[in-house]
Amino acid sequence: MSAPSLPTAQLPDDFAGWWSLPAEWIEEPNVRRAGWSGMATCHINGARYFIKKQCNHCYRSLAHPFGRPTTEREYANICRLQTLGLRVPEPVFHASRKTEEGFLGLLVTRDLSGFKALDDLHDLTPAVKLQLAAAVGSAAGRMHRAHLQHSCFYGKHIMVRWPEQHADSAPEVAFIDLEKLRRPPLSWRAAGHDLSQLRRHQQLWNETEWAHLLSAHRAAMAGQAGILRT
């Protein structure tokens, strides 16, 4: 089934409009504790949008001891990485409200057009894999330099796109699924956690290429501009 398409519709501008918009579930609501969370998608005027809906899917913190929807935390994390100049899904709408059904959370983002997940990249030349390793290492280093830990740093959450008009240019890197991004109490552990996680699960780079990623990561952590070139 393809995502619903509304070719001439205007974007909703309120909670009710986005919540009730015809959309296809791409992640069926996952029941956790006393609530649920799911992701739907639709097309409006040729653009694709992702709509995360939640009910009683909350986190608790010192600032919010009674809980807030995790969509609010994810929106805040998107803004944090945007401030660092990192590419993330473009937020379109977010809000939460309490209803008889429960504490509802809503986050709408626009599709990262042209990007593919790292896990979906195959048959790359050695030169391109080195270039990609440097780009991913540099982006991760900028995040970790701010003492931020992604916490789900898998290939399916690292998105890549090459500029269409510049085949020889460095690829663009974007991070998604930022619900669990945080600043750990021991901030120096952020980089080790994420890189170890990615290293265990990735199958794209060999040892030499992974070392190239680490070199670009160290350069970004040191605040050096640009990325390593092959």
PDB file of C-alpha atoms in Angstrom:
ATOM      1  CA  MET A   1       0.000   0.000   0.000  1.00  0.00           C
ATOM      2  CA  SER A   2       1.334   3.424  -0.938  1.00  0.00           C
ATOM      3  CA  ALA A   3       1.181   6.388   1.399  1.00  0.00           C
ATOM      4  CA  PRO A   4      -1.955   8.545   0.991  1.00  0.00           C
ATOM      5  CA  SER A   5      -1.423  11.455  -1.363  1.00  0.00           C
ATOM      6  CA  LEU A   6      -3.113  14.833  -1.071  1.00  0.00           C
ATOM      7  CA  PRO A   7      -1.874  16.623  -4.205  1.00  0.00           C
ATOM      8  CA  THR A   8      -3.628  19.939  -3.665  1.00  0.00           C
ATOM      9  CA  ALA A   9      -4.063  20.034   0.097  1.00  0.00           C
ATOM     10  CA  GLN A  10      -2.720  22.707   2.408  1.00  0.00           C
ATOM     11  CA  LEU A  11      -0.607  21.661   5.349  1.00  0.00           C
ATOM     12  CA  PRO A  12      -2.617  21.403   8.563  1.00  0.00           C
ATOM     13  CA  ASP A  13      -1.804  24.140  11.042  1.00  0.00           C
ATOM     14  CA  ASP A  14      -3.068  22.610  14.269  1.00  0.00           C
ATOM     15  CA  PHE A  15      -2.939  19.442  16.347  1.00  0.00           C
ATOM     16  CA  ALA A  16      -6.324  18.100  15.270  1.00  0.00           C
ATOM     17  CA  GLY A  17      -5.531  18.596  11.586  1.00  0.00           C
ATOM     18  CA  TRP A  18      -2.304  16.579  11.675  1.00  0.00           C
ATOM     19  CA  TRP A  19      -3.641  13.935  14.053  1.00  0.00           C
ATOM     20  CA  SER A  20      -6.651  13.144  11.859  1.00  0.00           C
ATOM     21  CA  LEU A  21      -4.879  13.471   8.490  1.00  0.00           C
ATOM     22  CA  PRO A  22      -5.225  10.334   6.307  1.00  0.00           C
ATOM     23  CA  ALA A  23      -1.890   8.531   6.565  1.00  0.00           C
ATOM     24  CA  GLU A  24      -0.398   5.047   6.294  1.00  0.00           C
ATOM     25  CA  TRP A  25       1.288   3.422   9.257  1.00  0.00           C
ATOM     26  CA  ILE A  26       4.895   2.542   8.463  1.00  0.00           C
ATOM     27  CA  GLU A  27       5.596   1.627  12.082  1.00  0.00           C
ATOM     28  CA  GLU A  28       2.484   0.193  13.667  1.00  0.00           C
ATOM     29  CA  PRO A  29       1.762   1.575  17.133  1.00  0.00           C
ATOM     30  CA  ASN A  30       4.080  -0.126  19.600  1.00  0.00           C
ATOM     31  CA  VAL A  31       2.526  -0.598  23.023  1.00  0.00           C
ATOM     32  CA  ARG A  32       4.873   0.172  25.904  1.00  0.00           C
ATOM     33  CA  ARG A  33       3.948   0.390  29.562  1.00  0.00           C
ATOM     34  CA  ALA A  34       0.624   2.227  29.617  1.00  0.00           C
ATOM     35  CA  GLY A  35       0.900   3.843  26.200  1.00  0.00           C
ATOM     36  CA  TRP A  36       1.764   3.472  22.537  1.00  0.00           C
ATOM     37  CA  SER A  37       3.839   5.118  19.800  1.00  0.00           C
ATOM     38  CA  GLY A  38       3.721   4.752  16.020  1.00  0.00           C
ATOM     39  CA  MET A  39       4.848   6.418  12.790  1.00  0.00           C
ATOM     40  CA  ALA A  40       2.659   7.193   9.783  1.00  0.00           C
ATOM     41  CA  THR A  41       3.412   8.840   6.456  1.00  0.00           C
ATOM     42  CA  CYS A  42       1.590  10.722   3.709  1.00  0.00           C
ATOM     43  CA  HIS A  43       2.301  12.906   0.677  1.00  0.00           C
ATOM     44  CA  ILE A  44       1.093  16.492   0.438  1.00  0.00           C
ATOM     45  CA  ASN A  45       1.761  18.571  -2.679  1.00  0.00           C
ATOM     46  CA  GLY A  46       4.409  16.079  -3.784  1.00  0.00           C
ATOM     47  CA  ALA A  47       6.363  16.146  -0.506  1.00  0.00           C
ATOM     48  CA  ARG A  48       6.471  13.270   1.951  1.00  0.00           C
ATOM     49  CA  TYR A  49       5.810  13.796   5.646  1.00  0.00           C
ATOM     50  CA  PHE A  50       6.351  11.537   8.625  1.00  0.00           C
ATOM     51  CA  ILE A  51       3.851  11.788  11.470  1.00  0.00           C
ATOM     52  CA  LYS A  52       4.820  10.323  14.837  1.00  0.00           C
ATOM     53  CA  LYS A  53       1.785   9.827  17.074  1.00  0.00           C
ATOM     54  CA  GLN A  54       1.900   8.849  20.733  1.00  0.00           C
ATOM     55  CA  CYS A  55      -0.460   8.296  23.624  1.00  0.00           C
ATOM     56  CA  ASN A  56       0.854   8.075  27.191  1.00  0.00           C
ATOM     57  CA  HIS A  57       4.320   7.378  25.757  1.00  0.00           C
ATOM     58  CA  CYS A  58       6.175   9.594  28.211  1.00  0.00           C
ATOM     59  CA  TYR A  59       9.570  10.225  29.731  1.00  0.00           C
ATOM     60  CA  ARG A  60      10.260  11.635  33.159  1.00  0.00           C
ATOM     61  CA  SER A  61      12.975  14.012  34.281  1.00  0.00           C
ATOM     62  CA  LEU A  62      13.731  16.451  37.066  1.00  0.00           C
ATOM     63  CA  ALA A  63      12.051  19.149  34.994  1.00  0.00           C
ATOM     64  CA  HIS A  64       9.049  16.922  34.229  1.00  0.00           C
ATOM     65  CA  PRO A  65       8.601  14.479  37.124  1.00  0.00           C
ATOM     66  CA  PHE A  66       5.053  13.622  36.021  1.00  0.00           C
ATOM     67  CA  GLY A  67       6.125  12.910  32.462  1.00  0.00           C
ATOM     68  CA  ARG A  68       6.021  14.494  29.007  1.00  0.00           C
ATOM     69  CA  PRO A  69       5.526  12.817  25.589  1.00  0.00           C
ATOM     70  CA  THR A  70       8.815  11.652  24.106  1.00  0.00           C
ATOM     71  CA  THR A  71       7.909  13.534  20.910  1.00  0.00           C
ATOM     72  CA  GLU A  72       8.723  16.717  22.830  1.00  0.00           C
ATOM     73  CA  ARG A  73      12.166  15.408  23.703  1.00  0.00           C
ATOM     74  CA  GLU A  74      12.784  14.331  20.109  1.00  0.00           C
ATOM     75  CA  TYR A  75      11.792  17.769  18.809  1.00  0.00           C
ATOM     76  CA  ALA A  76      14.169  19.404  21.293  1.00  0.00           C
ATOM     77  CA  ASN A  77      16.957  17.083  20.140  1.00  0.00           C
ATOM     78  CA  ILE A  78      16.328  17.927  16.486  1.00  0.00           C
ATOM     79  CA  CYS A  79      16.740  21.593  17.387  1.00  0.00           C
ATOM     80  CA  ARG A  80      19.942  20.858  19.334  1.00  0.00           C
ATOM     81  CA  LEU A  81      21.584  19.213  16.336  1.00  0.00           C
ATOM     82  CA  GLN A  82      20.333  21.930  13.991  1.00  0.00           C
ATOM     83  CA  THR A  83      22.082  24.455  16.224  1.00  0.00           C
ATOM     84  CA  LEU A  84      25.318  22.505  15.704  1.00  0.00           C
ATOM     85  CA  GLY A  85      24.852  22.758  11.936  1.00  0.00           C
ATOM     86  CA  LEU A  86      24.100  19.052  11.552  1.00  0.00           C
ATOM     87  CA  ARG A  87      21.536  17.757   9.083  1.00  0.00           C
ATOM     88  CA  VAL A  88      18.384  16.295  10.661  1.00  0.00           C
ATOM     89  CA  PRO A  89      14.753  15.832   9.611  1.00  0.00           C
ATOM     90  CA  GLU A  90      13.055  19.198   9.146  1.00  0.00           C
ATOM     91  CA  PRO A  91      10.448  19.693  11.880  1.00  0.00           C
ATOM     92  CA  VAL A  92       7.099  20.867  10.508  1.00  0.00           C
ATOM     93  CA  PHE A  93       4.812  20.657  13.527  1.00  0.00           C
ATOM     94  CA  HIS A  94       4.929  19.412  17.099  1.00  0.00           C
ATOM     95  CA  ALA A  95       2.559  19.649  20.036  1.00  0.00           C
ATOM     96  CA  SER A  96       1.085  17.682  22.899  1.00  0.00           C
ATOM     97  CA  ARG A  97      -2.244  17.719  24.652  1.00  0.00           C
ATOM     98  CA  LYS A  98      -4.088  15.906  27.409  1.00  0.00           C
ATOM     99  CA  THR A  99      -7.354  14.242  26.452  1.00  0.00           C
ATOM    100  CA  GLU A 100      -9.707  11.648  27.844  1.00  0.00           C
ATOM    101  CA  GLU A 101      -7.743   9.075  25.874  1.00  0.00           C
ATOM    102  CA  GLY A 102      -4.473  10.111  27.517  1.00  0.00           C
ATOM    103  CA  PHE A 103      -1.460  12.380  27.087  1.00  0.00           C
ATOM    104  CA  LEU A 104      -1.041  12.702  23.307  1.00  0.00           C
ATOM    105  CA  GLY A 105       2.195  13.642  21.559  1.00  0.00           C
ATOM    106  CA  LEU A 106       2.644  14.595  17.903  1.00  0.00           C
ATOM    107  CA  LEU A 107       5.755  15.293  15.834  1.00  0.00           C
ATOM    108  CA  VAL A 108       5.692  15.915  12.077  1.00  0.00           C
ATOM    109  CA  THR A 109       8.866  16.028   9.982  1.00  0.00           C
ATOM    110  CA  ARG A 110       9.524  16.384   6.286  1.00  0.00           C
ATOM    111  CA  ASP A 111      11.224  13.610   4.363  1.00  0.00           C
ATOM    112  CA  LEU A 112      14.983  13.884   3.841  1.00  0.00           C
ATOM    113  CA  SER A 113      14.677  13.903   0.067  1.00  0.00           C
ATOM    114  CA  GLY A 114      17.344  11.952  -1.779  1.00  0.00           C
ATOM    115  CA  PHE A 115      18.921  10.470   1.347  1.00  0.00           C
ATOM    116  CA  LYS A 116      19.514   6.743   1.843  1.00  0.00           C
ATOM    117  CA  ALA A 117      20.282   4.871   5.015  1.00  0.00           C
ATOM    118  CA  LEU A 118      23.863   3.753   5.468  1.00  0.00           C
ATOM    119  CA  ASP A 119      22.628   0.161   5.672  1.00  0.00           C
ATOM    120  CA  ASP A 120      21.138   0.453   2.168  1.00  0.00           C
ATOM    121  CA  LEU A 121      24.391   1.462   0.447  1.00  0.00           C
ATOM    122  CA  HIS A 122      26.071  -1.334  -1.474  1.00  0.00           C
ATOM    123  CA  ASP A 123      28.690  -1.885  -4.169  1.00  0.00           C
ATOM    124  CA  LEU A 124      30.584   1.337  -3.413  1.00  0.00           C
ATOM    125  CA  THR A 125      34.079   1.781  -4.727  1.00  0.00           C
ATOM    126  CA  PRO A 126      36.960   1.868  -2.206  1.00  0.00           C
ATOM    127  CA  ALA A 127      37.448   5.580  -2.874  1.00  0.00           C
ATOM    128  CA  VAL A 128      33.786   6.345  -2.233  1.00  0.00           C
ATOM    129  CA  LYS A 129      33.772   4.260   0.938  1.00  0.00           C
ATOM    130  CA  LEU A 130      36.727   6.247   2.256  1.00  0.00           C
ATOM    131  CA  GLN A 131      34.979   9.491   1.373  1.00  0.00           C
ATOM    132  CA  LEU A 132      31.832   8.295   3.126  1.00  0.00           C
ATOM    133  CA  ALA A 133      33.775   7.164   6.200  1.00  0.00           C
ATOM    134  CA  ALA A 134      35.300  10.618   6.520  1.00  0.00           C
ATOM    135  CA  ALA A 135      31.929  12.356   6.189  1.00  0.00           C
ATOM    136  CA  VAL A 136      30.233  10.148   8.777  1.00  0.00           C
ATOM    137  CA  GLY A 137      33.183  10.432  11.144  1.00  0.00           C
ATOM    138  CA  SER A 138      33.213  14.204  10.850  1.00  0.00           C
ATOM    139  CA  ALA A 139      29.454  14.563  11.468  1.00  0.00           C
ATOM    140  CA  ALA A 140      29.597  12.213  14.437  1.00  0.00           C
ATOM    141  CA  GLY A 141      32.590  14.092  15.830  1.00  0.00           C
ATOM    142  CA  ARG A 142      30.701  17.386  15.747  1.00  0.00           C
ATOM    143  CA  MET A 143      27.847  15.797  17.670  1.00  0.00           C
ATOM    144  CA  HIS A 144      30.170  14.207  20.212  1.00  0.00           C
ATOM    145  CA  ARG A 145      32.176  17.398  20.631  1.00  0.00           C
ATOM    146  CA  ALA A 146      28.962  18.856  22.103  1.00  0.00           C
ATOM    147  CA  HIS A 147      28.924  15.855  24.514  1.00  0.00           C
ATOM    148  CA  LEU A 148      25.779  14.459  22.909  1.00  0.00           C
ATOM    149  CA  GLN A 149      25.191  10.710  22.612  1.00  0.00           C
ATOM    150  CA  HIS A 150      22.837   9.453  19.922  1.00  0.00           C
ATOM    151  CA  SER A 151      22.292   6.167  21.797  1.00  0.00           C
ATOM    152  CA  CYS A 152      20.859   4.313  18.752  1.00  0.00           C
ATOM    153  CA  PHE A 153      23.773   4.861  16.394  1.00  0.00           C
ATOM    154  CA  TYR A 154      23.021   2.211  13.780  1.00  0.00           C
ATOM    155  CA  GLY A 155      23.363   2.347  10.018  1.00  0.00           C
ATOM    156  CA  LYS A 156      19.596   2.658   9.557  1.00  0.00           C
ATOM    157  CA  HIS A 157      19.700   5.942  11.505  1.00  0.00           C
ATOM    158  CA  ILE A 158      22.553   7.492   9.518  1.00  0.00           C
ATOM    159  CA  MET A 159      21.335   8.960   6.229  1.00  0.00           C
ATOM    160  CA  VAL A 160      23.540   9.883   3.268  1.00  0.00           C
ATOM    161  CA  ARG A 161      23.107  11.865   0.075  1.00  0.00           C
ATOM    162  CA  TRP A 162      25.512  12.971  -2.631  1.00  0.00           C
ATOM    163  CA  PRO A 163      24.835  16.374  -4.230  1.00  0.00           C
ATOM    164  CA  GLU A 164      23.358  15.725  -7.673  1.00  0.00           C
ATOM    165  CA  GLN A 165      25.423  18.354  -9.439  1.00  0.00           C
ATOM    166  CA  HIS A 166      28.659  17.526  -7.656  1.00  0.00           C
ATOM    167  CA  ALA A 167      29.453  13.838  -7.975  1.00  0.00           C
ATOM    168  CA  ASP A 168      32.953  14.347  -6.594  1.00  0.00           C
ATOM    169  CA  SER A 169      31.807  16.336  -3.570  1.00  0.00           C
ATOM    170  CA  ALA A 170      31.702  14.941  -0.061  1.00  0.00           C
ATOM    171  CA  PRO A 171      28.377  13.297   0.784  1.00  0.00           C
ATOM    172  CA  GLU A 172      25.883  14.976   3.089  1.00  0.00           C
ATOM    173  CA  VAL A 173      25.169  13.112   6.320  1.00  0.00           C
ATOM    174  CA  ALA A 174      21.992  13.335   8.397  1.00  0.00           C
ATOM    175  CA  PHE A 175      20.981  11.713  11.667  1.00  0.00           C
ATOM    176  CA  ILE A 176      17.463  10.475  12.395  1.00  0.00           C
ATOM    177  CA  ASP A 177      15.599   8.769  15.256  1.00  0.00           C
ATOM    178  CA  LEU A 178      16.730  11.265  17.870  1.00  0.00           C
ATOM    179  CA  GLU A 179      14.291  10.305  20.605  1.00  0.00           C
ATOM    180  CA  LYS A 180      17.067   8.875  22.803  1.00  0.00           C
ATOM    181  CA  LEU A 181      19.766  11.450  22.085  1.00  0.00           C
ATOM    182  CA  ARG A 182      21.074  12.748  25.400  1.00  0.00           C
ATOM    183  CA  ARG A 183      24.009  14.239  27.256  1.00  0.00           C
ATOM    184  CA  PRO A 184      25.267  11.443  29.534  1.00  0.00           C
ATOM    185  CA  PRO A 185      26.495  12.240  33.072  1.00  0.00           C
ATOM    186  CA  LEU A 186      29.993  11.166  32.009  1.00  0.00           C
ATOM    187  CA  SER A 187      30.068  13.159  28.767  1.00  0.00           C
ATOM    188  CA  TRP A 188      33.307  11.614  27.549  1.00  0.00           C
ATOM    189  CA  ARG A 189      31.476   8.301  27.158  1.00  0.00           C
ATOM    190  CA  ALA A 190      29.182   9.618  24.418  1.00  0.00           C
ATOM    191  CA  ALA A 191      31.639   9.051  21.563  1.00  0.00           C
ATOM    192  CA  GLY A 192      32.764   5.649  22.806  1.00  0.00           C
ATOM    193  CA  HIS A 193      29.220   4.401  23.172  1.00  0.00           C
ATOM    194  CA  ASP A 194      28.047   5.491  19.712  1.00  0.00           C
ATOM    195  CA  LEU A 195      31.158   4.450  17.789  1.00  0.00           C
ATOM    196  CA  SER A 196      31.299   1.048  19.454  1.00  0.00           C
ATOM    197  CA  GLN A 197      27.628   0.545  18.638  1.00  0.00           C
ATOM    198  CA  LEU A 198      28.116   1.452  14.986  1.00  0.00           C
ATOM    199  CA  ARG A 199      31.307  -0.600  14.680  1.00  0.00           C
ATOM    200  CA  ARG A 200      29.622  -3.763  15.958  1.00  0.00           C
ATOM    201  CA  HIS A 201      26.739  -3.580  13.518  1.00  0.00           C
ATOM    202  CA  GLN A 202      28.131  -2.019  10.328  1.00  0.00           C
ATOM    203  CA  GLN A 203      29.324  -4.153   7.423  1.00  0.00           C
ATOM    204  CA  LEU A 204      30.304  -1.410   4.992  1.00  0.00           C
ATOM    205  CA  TRP A 205      33.869  -0.528   5.987  1.00  0.00           C
ATOM    206  CA  ASN A 206      36.947  -2.658   6.468  1.00  0.00           C
ATOM    207  CA  GLU A 207      39.564  -1.963   9.141  1.00  0.00           C
ATOM    208  CA  THR A 208      41.463   0.582   7.041  1.00  0.00           C
ATOM    209  CA  GLU A 209      38.296   2.472   6.127  1.00  0.00           C
ATOM    210  CA  TRP A 210      37.087   2.413   9.732  1.00  0.00           C
ATOM    211  CA  ALA A 211      40.404   3.909  10.795  1.00  0.00           C
ATOM    212  CA  HIS A 212      39.750   6.699   8.298  1.00  0.00           C
ATOM    213  CA  LEU A 213      36.383   7.329   9.946  1.00  0.00           C
ATOM    214  CA  LEU A 214      38.068   7.545  13.334  1.00  0.00           C
ATOM    215  CA  SER A 215      40.647  10.016  12.008  1.00  0.00           C
ATOM    216  CA  ALA A 216      37.898  12.304  10.706  1.00  0.00           C
ATOM    217  CA  HIS A 217      36.066  11.922  14.008  1.00  0.00           C
ATOM    218  CA  ARG A 218      39.156  12.955  15.997  1.00  0.00           C
ATOM    219  CA  ALA A 219      39.642  15.978  13.756  1.00  0.00           C
ATOM    220  CA  ALA A 220      36.032  17.095  14.292  1.00  0.00           C
ATOM    221  CA  MET A 221      36.297  16.513  18.025  1.00  0.00           C
ATOM    222  CA  ALA A 222      39.322  18.803  18.023  1.00  0.00           C
ATOM    223  CA  GLY A 223      37.295  21.481  16.242  1.00  0.00           C
ATOM    224  CA  GLN A 224      39.122  21.267  12.925  1.00  0.00           C
ATOM    225  CA  ALA A 225      37.110  22.489   9.949  1.00  0.00           C
ATOM    226  CA  GLY A 226      36.225  20.244   7.052  1.00  0.00           C
ATOM    227  CA  ILE A 227      36.727  16.516   6.722  1.00  0.00           C
ATOM    228  CA  LEU A 228      39.656  14.345   5.736  1.00  0.00           C
ATOM    229  CA  ARG A 229      40.082  13.949   2.038  1.00  0.00           C
ATOM    230  CA  THR A 230      41.067  10.741   0.282  1.00  0.00           C
TER     231      THR A 230
END
